[in-house]
C-alpha positions as a LaTeX table, in Angstrom:
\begin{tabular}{lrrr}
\hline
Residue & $x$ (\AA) & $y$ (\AA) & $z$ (\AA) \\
\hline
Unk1 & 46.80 & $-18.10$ & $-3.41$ \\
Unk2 & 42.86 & $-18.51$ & $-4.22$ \\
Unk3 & 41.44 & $-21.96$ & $-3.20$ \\
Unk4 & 39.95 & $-23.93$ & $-5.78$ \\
Unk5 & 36.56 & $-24.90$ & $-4.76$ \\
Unk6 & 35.42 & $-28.41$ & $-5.59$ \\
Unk7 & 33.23 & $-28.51$ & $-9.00$ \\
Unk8 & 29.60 & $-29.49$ & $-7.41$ \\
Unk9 & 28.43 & $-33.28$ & $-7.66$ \\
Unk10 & 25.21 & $-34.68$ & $-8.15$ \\
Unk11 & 23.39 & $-31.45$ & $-8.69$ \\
Unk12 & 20.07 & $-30.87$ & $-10.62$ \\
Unk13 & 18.43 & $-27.81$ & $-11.53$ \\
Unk14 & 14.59 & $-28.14$ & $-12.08$ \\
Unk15 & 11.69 & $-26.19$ & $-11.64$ \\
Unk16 & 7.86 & $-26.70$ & $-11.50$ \\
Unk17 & 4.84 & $-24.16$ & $-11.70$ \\
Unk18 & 1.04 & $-23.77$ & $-10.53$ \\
Unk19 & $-1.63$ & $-21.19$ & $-11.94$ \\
Unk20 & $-4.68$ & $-20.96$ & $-10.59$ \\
Unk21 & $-7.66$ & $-19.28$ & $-12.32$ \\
Unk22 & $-10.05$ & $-16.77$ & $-9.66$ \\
Unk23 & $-12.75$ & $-14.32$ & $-10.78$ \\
Unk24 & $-11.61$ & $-10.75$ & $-11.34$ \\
Unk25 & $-13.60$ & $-9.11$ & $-8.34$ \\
Unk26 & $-13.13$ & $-5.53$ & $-8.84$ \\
Unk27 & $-14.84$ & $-3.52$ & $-10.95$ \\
Unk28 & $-13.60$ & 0.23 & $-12.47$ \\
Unk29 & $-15.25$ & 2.39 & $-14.14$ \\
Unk30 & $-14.42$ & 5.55 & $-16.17$ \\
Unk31 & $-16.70$ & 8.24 & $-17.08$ \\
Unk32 & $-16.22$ & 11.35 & $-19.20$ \\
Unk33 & $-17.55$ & 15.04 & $-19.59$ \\
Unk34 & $-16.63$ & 16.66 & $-22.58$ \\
Unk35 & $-17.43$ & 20.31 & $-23.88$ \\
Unk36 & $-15.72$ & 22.60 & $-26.57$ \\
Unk37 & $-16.49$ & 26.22 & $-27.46$ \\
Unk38 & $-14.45$ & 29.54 & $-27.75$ \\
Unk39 & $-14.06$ & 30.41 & $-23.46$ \\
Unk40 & $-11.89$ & 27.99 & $-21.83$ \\
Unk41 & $-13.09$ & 29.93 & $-18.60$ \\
Unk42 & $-16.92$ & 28.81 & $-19.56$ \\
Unk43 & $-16.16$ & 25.54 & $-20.39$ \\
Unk44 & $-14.71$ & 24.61 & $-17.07$ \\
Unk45 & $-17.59$ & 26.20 & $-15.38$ \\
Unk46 & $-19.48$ & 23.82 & $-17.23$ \\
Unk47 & $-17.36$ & 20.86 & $-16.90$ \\
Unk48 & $-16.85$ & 21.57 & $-13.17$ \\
Unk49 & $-20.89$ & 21.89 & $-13.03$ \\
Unk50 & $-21.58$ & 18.46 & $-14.68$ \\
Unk51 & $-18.64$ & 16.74 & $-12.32$ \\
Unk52 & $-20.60$ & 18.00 & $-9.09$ \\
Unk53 & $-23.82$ & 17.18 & $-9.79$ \\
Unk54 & $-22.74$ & 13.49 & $-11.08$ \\
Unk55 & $-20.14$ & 13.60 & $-7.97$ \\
Unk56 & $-23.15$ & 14.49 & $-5.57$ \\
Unk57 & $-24.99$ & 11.54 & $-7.25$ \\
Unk58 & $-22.44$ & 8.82 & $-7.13$ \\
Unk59 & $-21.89$ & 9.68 & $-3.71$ \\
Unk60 & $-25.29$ & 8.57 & $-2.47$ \\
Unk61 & $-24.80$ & 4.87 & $-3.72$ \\
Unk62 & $-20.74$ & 5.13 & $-2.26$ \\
Unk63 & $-20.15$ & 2.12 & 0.48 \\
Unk64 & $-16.69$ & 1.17 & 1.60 \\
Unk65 & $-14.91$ & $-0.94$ & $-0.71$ \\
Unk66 & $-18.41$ & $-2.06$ & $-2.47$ \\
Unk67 & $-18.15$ & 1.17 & $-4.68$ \\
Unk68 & $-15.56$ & 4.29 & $-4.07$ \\
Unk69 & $-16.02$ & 7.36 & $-5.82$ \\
Unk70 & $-13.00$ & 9.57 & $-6.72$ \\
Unk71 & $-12.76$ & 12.40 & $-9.64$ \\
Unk72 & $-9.67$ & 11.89 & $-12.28$ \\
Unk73 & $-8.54$ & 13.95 & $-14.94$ \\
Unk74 & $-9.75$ & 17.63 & $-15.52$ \\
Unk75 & $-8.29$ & 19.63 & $-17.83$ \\
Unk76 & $-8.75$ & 21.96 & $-20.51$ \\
Unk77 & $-7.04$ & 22.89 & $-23.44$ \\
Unk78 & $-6.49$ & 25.07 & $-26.66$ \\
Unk79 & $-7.45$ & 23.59 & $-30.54$ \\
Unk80 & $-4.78$ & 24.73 & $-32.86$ \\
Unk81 & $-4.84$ & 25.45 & $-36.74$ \\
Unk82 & $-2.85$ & 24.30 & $-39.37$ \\
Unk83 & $-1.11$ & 27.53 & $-39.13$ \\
Unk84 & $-0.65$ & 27.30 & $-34.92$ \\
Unk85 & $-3.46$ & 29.64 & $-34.05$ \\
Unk86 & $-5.97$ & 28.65 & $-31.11$ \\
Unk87 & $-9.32$ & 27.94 & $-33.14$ \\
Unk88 & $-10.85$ & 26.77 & $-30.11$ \\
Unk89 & $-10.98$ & 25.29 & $-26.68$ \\
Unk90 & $-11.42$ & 21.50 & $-25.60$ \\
Unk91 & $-12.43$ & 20.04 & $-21.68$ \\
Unk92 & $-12.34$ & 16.74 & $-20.37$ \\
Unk93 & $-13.94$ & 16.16 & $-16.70$ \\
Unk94 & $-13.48$ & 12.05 & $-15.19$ \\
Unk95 & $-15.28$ & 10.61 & $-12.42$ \\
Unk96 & $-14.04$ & 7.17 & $-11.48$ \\
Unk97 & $-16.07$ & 4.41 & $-9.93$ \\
Unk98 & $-14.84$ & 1.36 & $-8.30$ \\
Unk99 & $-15.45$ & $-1.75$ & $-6.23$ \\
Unk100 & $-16.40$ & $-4.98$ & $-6.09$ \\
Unk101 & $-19.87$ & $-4.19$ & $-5.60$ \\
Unk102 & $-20.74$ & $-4.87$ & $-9.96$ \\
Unk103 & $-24.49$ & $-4.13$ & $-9.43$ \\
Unk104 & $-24.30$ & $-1.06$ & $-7.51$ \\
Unk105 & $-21.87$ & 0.51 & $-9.89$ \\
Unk106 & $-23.49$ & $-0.45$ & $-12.81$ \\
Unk107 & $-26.83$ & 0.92 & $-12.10$ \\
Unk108 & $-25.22$ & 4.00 & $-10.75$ \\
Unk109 & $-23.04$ & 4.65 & $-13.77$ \\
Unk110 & $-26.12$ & 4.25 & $-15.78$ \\
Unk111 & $-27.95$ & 7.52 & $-13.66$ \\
Unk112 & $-25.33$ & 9.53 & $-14.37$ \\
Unk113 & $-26.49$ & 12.34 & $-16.79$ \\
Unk114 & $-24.10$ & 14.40 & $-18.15$ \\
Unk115 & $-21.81$ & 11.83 & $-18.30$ \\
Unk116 & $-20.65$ & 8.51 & $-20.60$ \\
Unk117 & $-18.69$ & 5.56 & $-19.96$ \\
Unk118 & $-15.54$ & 6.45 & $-21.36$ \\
Unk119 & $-13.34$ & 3.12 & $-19.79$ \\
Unk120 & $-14.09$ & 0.11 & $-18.10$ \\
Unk121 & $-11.94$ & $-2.99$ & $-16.69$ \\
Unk122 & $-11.93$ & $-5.18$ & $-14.22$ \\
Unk123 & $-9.28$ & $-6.66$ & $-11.82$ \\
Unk124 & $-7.93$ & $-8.40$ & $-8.81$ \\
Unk125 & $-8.63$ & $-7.17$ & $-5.65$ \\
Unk126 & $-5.45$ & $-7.36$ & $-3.37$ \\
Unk127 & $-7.12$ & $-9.96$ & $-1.08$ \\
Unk128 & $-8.01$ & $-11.95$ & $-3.52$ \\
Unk129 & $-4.67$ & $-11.96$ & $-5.33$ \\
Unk130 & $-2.86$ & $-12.62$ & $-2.37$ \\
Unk131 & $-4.96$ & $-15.62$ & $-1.37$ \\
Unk132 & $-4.41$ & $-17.30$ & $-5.07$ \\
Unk133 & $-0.86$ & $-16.91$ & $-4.65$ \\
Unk134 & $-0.80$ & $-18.33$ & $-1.69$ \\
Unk135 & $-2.99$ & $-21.58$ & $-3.28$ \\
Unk136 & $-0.73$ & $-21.56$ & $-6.38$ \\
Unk137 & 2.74 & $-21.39$ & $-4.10$ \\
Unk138 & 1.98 & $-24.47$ & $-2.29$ \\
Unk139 & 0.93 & $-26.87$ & $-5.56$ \\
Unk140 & 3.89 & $-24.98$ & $-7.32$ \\
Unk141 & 5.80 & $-26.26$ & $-4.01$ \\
Unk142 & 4.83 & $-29.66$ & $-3.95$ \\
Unk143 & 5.04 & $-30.30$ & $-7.28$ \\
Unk144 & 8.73 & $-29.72$ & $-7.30$ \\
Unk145 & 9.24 & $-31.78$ & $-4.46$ \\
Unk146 & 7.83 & $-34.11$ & $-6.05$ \\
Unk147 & 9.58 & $-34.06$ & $-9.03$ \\
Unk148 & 12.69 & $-33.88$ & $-7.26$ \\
Unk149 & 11.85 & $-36.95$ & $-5.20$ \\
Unk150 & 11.35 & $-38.31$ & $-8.52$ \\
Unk151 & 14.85 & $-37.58$ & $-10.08$ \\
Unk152 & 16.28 & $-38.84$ & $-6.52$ \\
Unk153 & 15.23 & $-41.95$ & $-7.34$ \\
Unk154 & 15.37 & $-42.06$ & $-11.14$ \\
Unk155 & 19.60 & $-41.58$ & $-10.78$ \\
Unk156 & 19.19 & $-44.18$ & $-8.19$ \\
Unk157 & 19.46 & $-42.24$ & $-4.90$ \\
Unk158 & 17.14 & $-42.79$ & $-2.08$ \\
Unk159 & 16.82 & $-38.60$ & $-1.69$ \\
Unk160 & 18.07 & $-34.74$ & $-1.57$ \\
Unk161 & 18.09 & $-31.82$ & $-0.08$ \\
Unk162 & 17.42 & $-28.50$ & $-1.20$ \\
Unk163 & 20.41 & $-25.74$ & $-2.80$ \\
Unk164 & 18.55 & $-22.50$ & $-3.88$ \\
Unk165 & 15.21 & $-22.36$ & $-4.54$ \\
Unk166 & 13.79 & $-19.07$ & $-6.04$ \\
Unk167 & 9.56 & $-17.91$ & $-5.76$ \\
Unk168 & 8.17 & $-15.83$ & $-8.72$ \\
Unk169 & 4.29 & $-15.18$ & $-8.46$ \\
Unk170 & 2.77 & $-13.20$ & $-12.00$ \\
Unk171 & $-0.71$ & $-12.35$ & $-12.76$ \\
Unk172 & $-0.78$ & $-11.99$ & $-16.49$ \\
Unk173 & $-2.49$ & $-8.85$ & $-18.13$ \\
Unk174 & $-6.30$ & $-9.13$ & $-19.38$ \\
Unk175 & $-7.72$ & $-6.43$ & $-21.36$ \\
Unk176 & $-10.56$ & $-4.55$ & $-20.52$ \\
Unk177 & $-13.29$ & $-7.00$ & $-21.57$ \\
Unk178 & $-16.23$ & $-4.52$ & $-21.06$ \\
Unk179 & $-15.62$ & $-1.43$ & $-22.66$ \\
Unk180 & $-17.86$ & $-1.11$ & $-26.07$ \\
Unk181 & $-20.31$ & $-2.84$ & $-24.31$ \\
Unk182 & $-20.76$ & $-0.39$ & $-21.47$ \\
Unk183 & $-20.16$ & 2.37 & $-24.23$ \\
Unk184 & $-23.10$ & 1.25 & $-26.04$ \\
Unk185 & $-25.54$ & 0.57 & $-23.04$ \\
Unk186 & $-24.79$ & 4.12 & $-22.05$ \\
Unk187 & $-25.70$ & 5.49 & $-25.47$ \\
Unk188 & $-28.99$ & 3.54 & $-25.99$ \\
Unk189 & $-30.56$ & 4.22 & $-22.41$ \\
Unk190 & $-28.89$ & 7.54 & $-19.99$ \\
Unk191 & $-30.50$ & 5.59 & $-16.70$ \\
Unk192 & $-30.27$ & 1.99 & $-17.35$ \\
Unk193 & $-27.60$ & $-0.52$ & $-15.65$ \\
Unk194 & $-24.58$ & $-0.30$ & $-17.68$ \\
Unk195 & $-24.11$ & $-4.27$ & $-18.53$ \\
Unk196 & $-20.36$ & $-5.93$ & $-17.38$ \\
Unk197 & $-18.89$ & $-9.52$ & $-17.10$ \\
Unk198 & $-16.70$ & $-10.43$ & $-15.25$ \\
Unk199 & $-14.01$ & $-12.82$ & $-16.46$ \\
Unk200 & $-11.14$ & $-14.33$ & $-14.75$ \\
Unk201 & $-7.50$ & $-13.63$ & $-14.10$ \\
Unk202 & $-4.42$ & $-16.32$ & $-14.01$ \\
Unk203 & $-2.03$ & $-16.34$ & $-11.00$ \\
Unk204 & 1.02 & $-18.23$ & $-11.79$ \\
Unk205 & 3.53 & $-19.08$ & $-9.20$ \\
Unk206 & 6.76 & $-20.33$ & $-10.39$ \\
Unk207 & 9.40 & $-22.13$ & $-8.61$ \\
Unk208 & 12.76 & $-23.20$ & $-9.85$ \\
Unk209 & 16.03 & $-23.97$ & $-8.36$ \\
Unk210 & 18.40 & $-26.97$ & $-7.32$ \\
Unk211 & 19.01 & $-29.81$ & $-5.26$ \\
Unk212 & 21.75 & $-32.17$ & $-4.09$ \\
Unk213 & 20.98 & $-35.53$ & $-4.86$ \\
Unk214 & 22.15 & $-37.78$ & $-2.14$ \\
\hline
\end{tabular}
């Protein structure tokens, strides 16, 4: 026969948060090649040329975690008609910058010839996130303590102890502040700094759960 456990007593569910607001450190950038014509084969002889000279280029400015250079998507691809013939051909070449280094990638996005600022955002850096956590958990952390303390003492006990308690961190999504901007900057000057701002990003830590009065 199943035992009937005892209905619980003198329980309270509550929960309490913290966010703290930290400036987005890391910088991305995305820049573009594109060429069309009639030879696929001669387009991505082209595209591959522009990508090494600007890859060559970025690579001279390139410090550990200040600015990282990588290549993204290459591809090229056929232009149909109405009627599903190939009119044409269409390449796309990427070359991604990133770091937390904002001057050095700006002015070396801005010497990139051949090449326009086709994305930009800017984010967290894993350090960084982990650190406001950390600040956020422990006011998110006392704060229900405290307010448990308080509801102890409101229902006239002198404390409690903890049930389950539950930890949710989120860092909730900014868009990509500086992207017409940079677009523009690249368009009016090929050499100049491309201009960014960094904003800031809210970490929220939440924590929620129950305790015994006693």
């Amino acid at each position: 026969m199943a035992q009937t456990l005892p209905v619980p007593e003198n329980v309270v569910q509550l929960a309490a948060s913290a966010t703290v607001e930290v400036p987005q450190d890391t910088l991305s950038f995305v820049l573009a090649a594109t060429r069309e014509g009639t030879d696929p084969g001669q387009i991505q002889t082209q595209l591959k040329t522009v990508l090494d000279q600007a890859l060559a280029e970025a690579k001279k400015s390139a410090r550990p975690e200040a600015m990282e250079v990588r290549t993204g998507n290459f591809n090229v691809s056929p232009r149909y008609s109405r009627d599903g013939r190939i009119t044409g051909w269409v390449g796309t070449a990427e070359l991604l910058l990133e770091g937390t280094d904002f001057g050095r990638i700006s002015q070396t996005a801005g010497r990139l010839t051949g090449m326009n600022v086709a994305g930009a955002s800017f984010r967290l850096s894993r350090e960084q996130r982990e650190q406001a956590e950390r600040q956020a958990q422990t006011e998110a952390v006392q704060r229900f303590r405290a307010r448990a303390g308080e509801l102890a003492k409101g229902f006239g006990f002198n404390g409690y102890t903890l049930r389950e308690v539950s930890v949710h961190a989120q860092e909730p999504g900014i868009p990509p502040r500086p992207r017409m901007m940079a677009m523009e900057a690249k368009a009016a000057s090929a050499d100049a700094p491309v201009p960014v701002e960094a904003g800031k990003t809210a970490v929220m830590v939440n924590v929620s759960g129950s305790v015994q009065l006693r």
